[in-house]
PDB file of C-alpha atoms and ligand atoms in Angstrom:
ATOM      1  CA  UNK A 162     121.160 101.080  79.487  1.00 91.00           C
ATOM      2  CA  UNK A 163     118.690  99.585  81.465  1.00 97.00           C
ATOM      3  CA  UNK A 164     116.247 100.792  83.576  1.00 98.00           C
ATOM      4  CA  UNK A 165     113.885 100.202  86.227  1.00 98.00           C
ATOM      5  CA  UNK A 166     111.755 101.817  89.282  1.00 98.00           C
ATOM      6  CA  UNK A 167     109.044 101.203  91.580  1.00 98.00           C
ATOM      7  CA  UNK A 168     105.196 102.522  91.506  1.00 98.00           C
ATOM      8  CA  UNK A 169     106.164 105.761  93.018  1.00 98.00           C
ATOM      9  CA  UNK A 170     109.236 106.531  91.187  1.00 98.00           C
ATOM     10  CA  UNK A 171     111.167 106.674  94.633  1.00 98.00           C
ATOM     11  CA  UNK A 172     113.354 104.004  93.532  1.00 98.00           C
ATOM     12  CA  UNK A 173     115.216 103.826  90.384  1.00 98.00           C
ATOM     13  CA  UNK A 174     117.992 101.634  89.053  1.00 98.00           C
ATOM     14  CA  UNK A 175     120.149 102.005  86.198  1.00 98.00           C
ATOM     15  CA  UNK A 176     122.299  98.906  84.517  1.00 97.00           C
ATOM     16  CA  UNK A 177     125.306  99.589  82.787  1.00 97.00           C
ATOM     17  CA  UNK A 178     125.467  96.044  81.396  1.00 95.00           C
ATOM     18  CA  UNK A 179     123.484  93.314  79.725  1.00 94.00           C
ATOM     19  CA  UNK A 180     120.994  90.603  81.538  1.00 95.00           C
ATOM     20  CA  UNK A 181     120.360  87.481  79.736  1.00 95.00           C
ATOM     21  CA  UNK A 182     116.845  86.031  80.421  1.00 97.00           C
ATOM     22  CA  UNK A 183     113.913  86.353  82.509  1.00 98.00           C
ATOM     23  CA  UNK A 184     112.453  83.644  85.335  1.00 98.00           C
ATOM     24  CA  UNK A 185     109.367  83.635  86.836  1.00 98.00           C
ATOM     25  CA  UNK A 186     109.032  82.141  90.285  1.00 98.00           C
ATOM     26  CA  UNK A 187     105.358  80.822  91.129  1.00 98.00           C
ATOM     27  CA  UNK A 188     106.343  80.001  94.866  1.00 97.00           C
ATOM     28  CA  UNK A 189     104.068  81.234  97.323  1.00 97.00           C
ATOM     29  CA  UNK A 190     106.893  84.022  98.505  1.00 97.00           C
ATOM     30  CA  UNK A 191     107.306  85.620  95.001  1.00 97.00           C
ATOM     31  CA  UNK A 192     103.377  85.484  94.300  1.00 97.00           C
ATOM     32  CA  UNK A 193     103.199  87.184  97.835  1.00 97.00           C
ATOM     33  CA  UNK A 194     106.093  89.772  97.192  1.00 96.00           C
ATOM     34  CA  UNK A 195     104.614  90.340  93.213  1.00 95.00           C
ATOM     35  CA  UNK A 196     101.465  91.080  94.201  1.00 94.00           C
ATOM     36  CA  UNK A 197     100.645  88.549  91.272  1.00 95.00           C
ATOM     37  CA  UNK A 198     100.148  85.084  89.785  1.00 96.00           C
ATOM     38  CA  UNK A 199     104.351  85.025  89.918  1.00 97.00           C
ATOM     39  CA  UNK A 200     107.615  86.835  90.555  1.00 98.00           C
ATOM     40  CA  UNK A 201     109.706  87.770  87.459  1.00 98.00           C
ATOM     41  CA  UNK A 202     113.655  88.137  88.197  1.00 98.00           C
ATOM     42  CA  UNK A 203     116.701  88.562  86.269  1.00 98.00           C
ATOM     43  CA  UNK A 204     120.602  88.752  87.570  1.00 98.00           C
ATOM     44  CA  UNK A 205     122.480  92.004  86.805  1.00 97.00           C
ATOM     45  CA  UNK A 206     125.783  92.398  87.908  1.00 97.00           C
ATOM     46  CA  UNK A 207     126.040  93.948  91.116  1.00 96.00           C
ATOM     47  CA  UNK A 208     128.684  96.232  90.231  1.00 96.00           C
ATOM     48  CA  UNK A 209     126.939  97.469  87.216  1.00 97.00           C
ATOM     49  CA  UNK A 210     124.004  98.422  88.852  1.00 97.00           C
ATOM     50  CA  UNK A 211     123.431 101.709  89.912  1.00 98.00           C
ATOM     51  CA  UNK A 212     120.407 103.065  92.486  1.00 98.00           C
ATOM     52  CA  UNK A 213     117.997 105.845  92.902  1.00 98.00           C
ATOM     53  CA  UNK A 214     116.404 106.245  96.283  1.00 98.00           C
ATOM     54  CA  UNK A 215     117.981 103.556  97.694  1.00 96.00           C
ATOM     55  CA  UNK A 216     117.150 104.650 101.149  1.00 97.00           C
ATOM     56  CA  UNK A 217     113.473 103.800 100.293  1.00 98.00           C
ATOM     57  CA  UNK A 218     114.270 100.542  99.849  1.00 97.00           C
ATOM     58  CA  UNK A 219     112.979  98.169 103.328  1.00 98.00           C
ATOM     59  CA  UNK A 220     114.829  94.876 103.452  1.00 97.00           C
ATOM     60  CA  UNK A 221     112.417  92.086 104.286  1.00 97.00           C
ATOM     61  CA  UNK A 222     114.693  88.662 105.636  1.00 97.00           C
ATOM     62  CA  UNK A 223     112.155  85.983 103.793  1.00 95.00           C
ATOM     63  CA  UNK A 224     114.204  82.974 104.552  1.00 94.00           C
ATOM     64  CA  UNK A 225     117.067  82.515 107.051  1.00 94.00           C
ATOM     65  CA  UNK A 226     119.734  83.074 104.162  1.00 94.00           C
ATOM     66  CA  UNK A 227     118.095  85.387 102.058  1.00 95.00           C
ATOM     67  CA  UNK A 228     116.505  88.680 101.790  1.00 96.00           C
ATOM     68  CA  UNK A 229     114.113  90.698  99.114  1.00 97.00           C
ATOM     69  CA  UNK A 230     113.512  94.335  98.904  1.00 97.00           C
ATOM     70  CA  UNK A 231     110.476  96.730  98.120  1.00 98.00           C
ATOM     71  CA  UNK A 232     109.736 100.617  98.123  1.00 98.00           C
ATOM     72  CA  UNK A 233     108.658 101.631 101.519  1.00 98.00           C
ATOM     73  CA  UNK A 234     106.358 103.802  99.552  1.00 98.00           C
ATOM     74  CA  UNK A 235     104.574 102.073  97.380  1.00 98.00           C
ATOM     75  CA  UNK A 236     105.555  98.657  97.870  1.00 97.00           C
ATOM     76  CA  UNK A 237     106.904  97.826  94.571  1.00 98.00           C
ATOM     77  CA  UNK A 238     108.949  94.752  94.679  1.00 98.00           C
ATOM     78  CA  UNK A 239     112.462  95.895  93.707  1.00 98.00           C
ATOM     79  CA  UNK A 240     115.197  92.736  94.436  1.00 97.00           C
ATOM     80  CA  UNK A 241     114.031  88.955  94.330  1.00 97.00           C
ATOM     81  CA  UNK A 242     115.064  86.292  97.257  1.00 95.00           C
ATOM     82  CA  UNK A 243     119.083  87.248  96.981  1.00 95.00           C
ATOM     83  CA  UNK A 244     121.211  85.895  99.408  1.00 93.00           C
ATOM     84  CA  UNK A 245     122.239  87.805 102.336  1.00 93.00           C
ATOM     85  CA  UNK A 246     126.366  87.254 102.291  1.00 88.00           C
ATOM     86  CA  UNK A 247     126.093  89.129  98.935  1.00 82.00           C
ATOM     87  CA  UNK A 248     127.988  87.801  95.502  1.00 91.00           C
ATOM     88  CA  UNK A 249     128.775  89.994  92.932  1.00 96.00           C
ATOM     89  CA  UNK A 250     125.337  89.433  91.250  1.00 97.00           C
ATOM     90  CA  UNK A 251     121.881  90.799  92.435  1.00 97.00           C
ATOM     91  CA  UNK A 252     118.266  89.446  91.531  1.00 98.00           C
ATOM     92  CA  UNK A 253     115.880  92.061  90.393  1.00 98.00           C
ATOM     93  CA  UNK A 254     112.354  92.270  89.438  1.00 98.00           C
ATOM     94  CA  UNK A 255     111.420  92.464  85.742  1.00 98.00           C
ATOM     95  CA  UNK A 256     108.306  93.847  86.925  1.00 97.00           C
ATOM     96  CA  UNK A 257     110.092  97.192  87.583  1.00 98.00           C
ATOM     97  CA  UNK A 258     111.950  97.415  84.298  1.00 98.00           C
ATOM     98  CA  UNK A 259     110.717 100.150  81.868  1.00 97.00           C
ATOM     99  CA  UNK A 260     110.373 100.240  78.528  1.00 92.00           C
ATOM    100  CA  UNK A 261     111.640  97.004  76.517  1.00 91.00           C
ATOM    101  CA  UNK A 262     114.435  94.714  78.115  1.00 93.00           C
ATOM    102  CA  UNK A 263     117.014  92.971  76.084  1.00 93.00           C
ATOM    103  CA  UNK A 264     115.603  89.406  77.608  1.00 96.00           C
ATOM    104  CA  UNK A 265     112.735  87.253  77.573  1.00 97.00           C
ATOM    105  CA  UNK A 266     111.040  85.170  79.882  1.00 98.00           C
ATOM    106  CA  UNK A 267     113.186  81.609  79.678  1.00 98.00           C
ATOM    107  CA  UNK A 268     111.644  79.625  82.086  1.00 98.00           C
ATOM    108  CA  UNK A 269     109.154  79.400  84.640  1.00 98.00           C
ATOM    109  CA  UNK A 270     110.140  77.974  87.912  1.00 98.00           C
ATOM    110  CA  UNK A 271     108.443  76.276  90.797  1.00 98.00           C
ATOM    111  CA  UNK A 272     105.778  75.684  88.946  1.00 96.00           C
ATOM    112  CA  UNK A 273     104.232  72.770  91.084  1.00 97.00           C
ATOM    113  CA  UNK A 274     102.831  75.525  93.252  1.00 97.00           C
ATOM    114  CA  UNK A 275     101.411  77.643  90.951  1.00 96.00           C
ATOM    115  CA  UNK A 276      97.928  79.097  92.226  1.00 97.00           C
ATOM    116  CA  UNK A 277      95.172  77.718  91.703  1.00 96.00           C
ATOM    117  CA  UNK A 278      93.376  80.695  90.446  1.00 97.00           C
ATOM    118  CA  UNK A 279      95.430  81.147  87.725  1.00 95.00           C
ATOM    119  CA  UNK A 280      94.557  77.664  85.930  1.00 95.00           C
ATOM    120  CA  UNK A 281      93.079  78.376  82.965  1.00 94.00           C
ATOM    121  CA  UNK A 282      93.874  81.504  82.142  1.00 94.00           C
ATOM    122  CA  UNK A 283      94.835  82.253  79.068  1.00 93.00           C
ATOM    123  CA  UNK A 284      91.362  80.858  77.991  1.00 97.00           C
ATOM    124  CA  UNK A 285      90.001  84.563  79.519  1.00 96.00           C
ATOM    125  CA  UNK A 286      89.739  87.402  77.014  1.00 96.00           C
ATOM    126  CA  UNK A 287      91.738  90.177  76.631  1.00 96.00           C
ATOM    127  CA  UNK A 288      91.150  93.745  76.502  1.00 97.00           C
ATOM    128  CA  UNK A 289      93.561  96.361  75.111  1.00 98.00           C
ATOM    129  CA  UNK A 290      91.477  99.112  77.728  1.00 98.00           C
ATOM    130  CA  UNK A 291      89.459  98.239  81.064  1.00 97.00           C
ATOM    131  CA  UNK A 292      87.737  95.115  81.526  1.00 97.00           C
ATOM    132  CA  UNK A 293      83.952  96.580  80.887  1.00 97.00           C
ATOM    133  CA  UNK A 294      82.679  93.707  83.091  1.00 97.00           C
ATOM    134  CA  UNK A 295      83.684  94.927  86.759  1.00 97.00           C
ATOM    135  CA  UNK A 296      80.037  95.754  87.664  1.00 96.00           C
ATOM    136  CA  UNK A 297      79.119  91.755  86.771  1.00 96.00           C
ATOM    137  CA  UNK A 298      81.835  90.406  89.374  1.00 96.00           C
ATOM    138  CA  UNK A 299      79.992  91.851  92.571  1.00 95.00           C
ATOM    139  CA  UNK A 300      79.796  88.188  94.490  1.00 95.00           C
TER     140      UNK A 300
HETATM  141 ZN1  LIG B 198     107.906 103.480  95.204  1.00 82.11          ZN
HETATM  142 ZN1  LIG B 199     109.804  82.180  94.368  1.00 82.11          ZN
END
């Protein structure tokens, strides 16, 4: 089973099924919608898909043809850019999956618009706890 939610725990969804990779999208709309450097989706079977909360979810029309979703609580980004005459699949966000997934990230897509912020970084270090360095970023 797989399973997902928002920030809030409002919104759940359950997966009776398997997914079989990860994209990111590094458009302007899914860095927007992530709250991040990029939007990670994956495409579940509609019918296999089972929700929590679902009347938490607001529907945000992003293009003409397609619509995303988020928690009206806490803003969570819950379904990527799906269309709006719905198939029988449905793009969700990796970012609300708990715990492992059966899928990895496979590829990375629009990545000509990538932000410009984000070059570079995986030459930053990481920290398993807090960054100790907030109080040297004041500008
Ligand atoms: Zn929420
Ligand atoms: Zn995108």
């Amino acid at each position: 089973m797989i399973e997902g939610s928002c920030l809030c725990g409002a919104v759940r969804f359950t997966i009776d099924g398997g997914m079989s990779g990860i994209v990111t999208c590094h458009c302007s709309m899914c860095r927007k919608a992530a709250g991040g450097a990029a939007g990670a989706f994956f495409v579940a079977q509609r019918d296999e898909v089972t929700w929590q909360g679902e009347e938490y979810l607001t529907v945000y029309r992003s293009s003409p043809e397609l619509e995303r979703s988020f928690c009206s609580r806490c803003g969570a980004a819950m379904t990527g850019a799906n269309l709006i005459a719905p198939d029988d699949t449905i793009i969700l966000t990796a970012n609300a999956l708990d715990g492992d997934a059966p899928a990895r990230v496979v590829a990375h897509e629009h990545a000509a618009s990538k932000a410009s912020w984000n070059d570079g970084n995986e030459k930053a270090p990481h920290f398993d706890g807090p960054f100790p360095g907030w109080e040297t970023l004041r500008p």
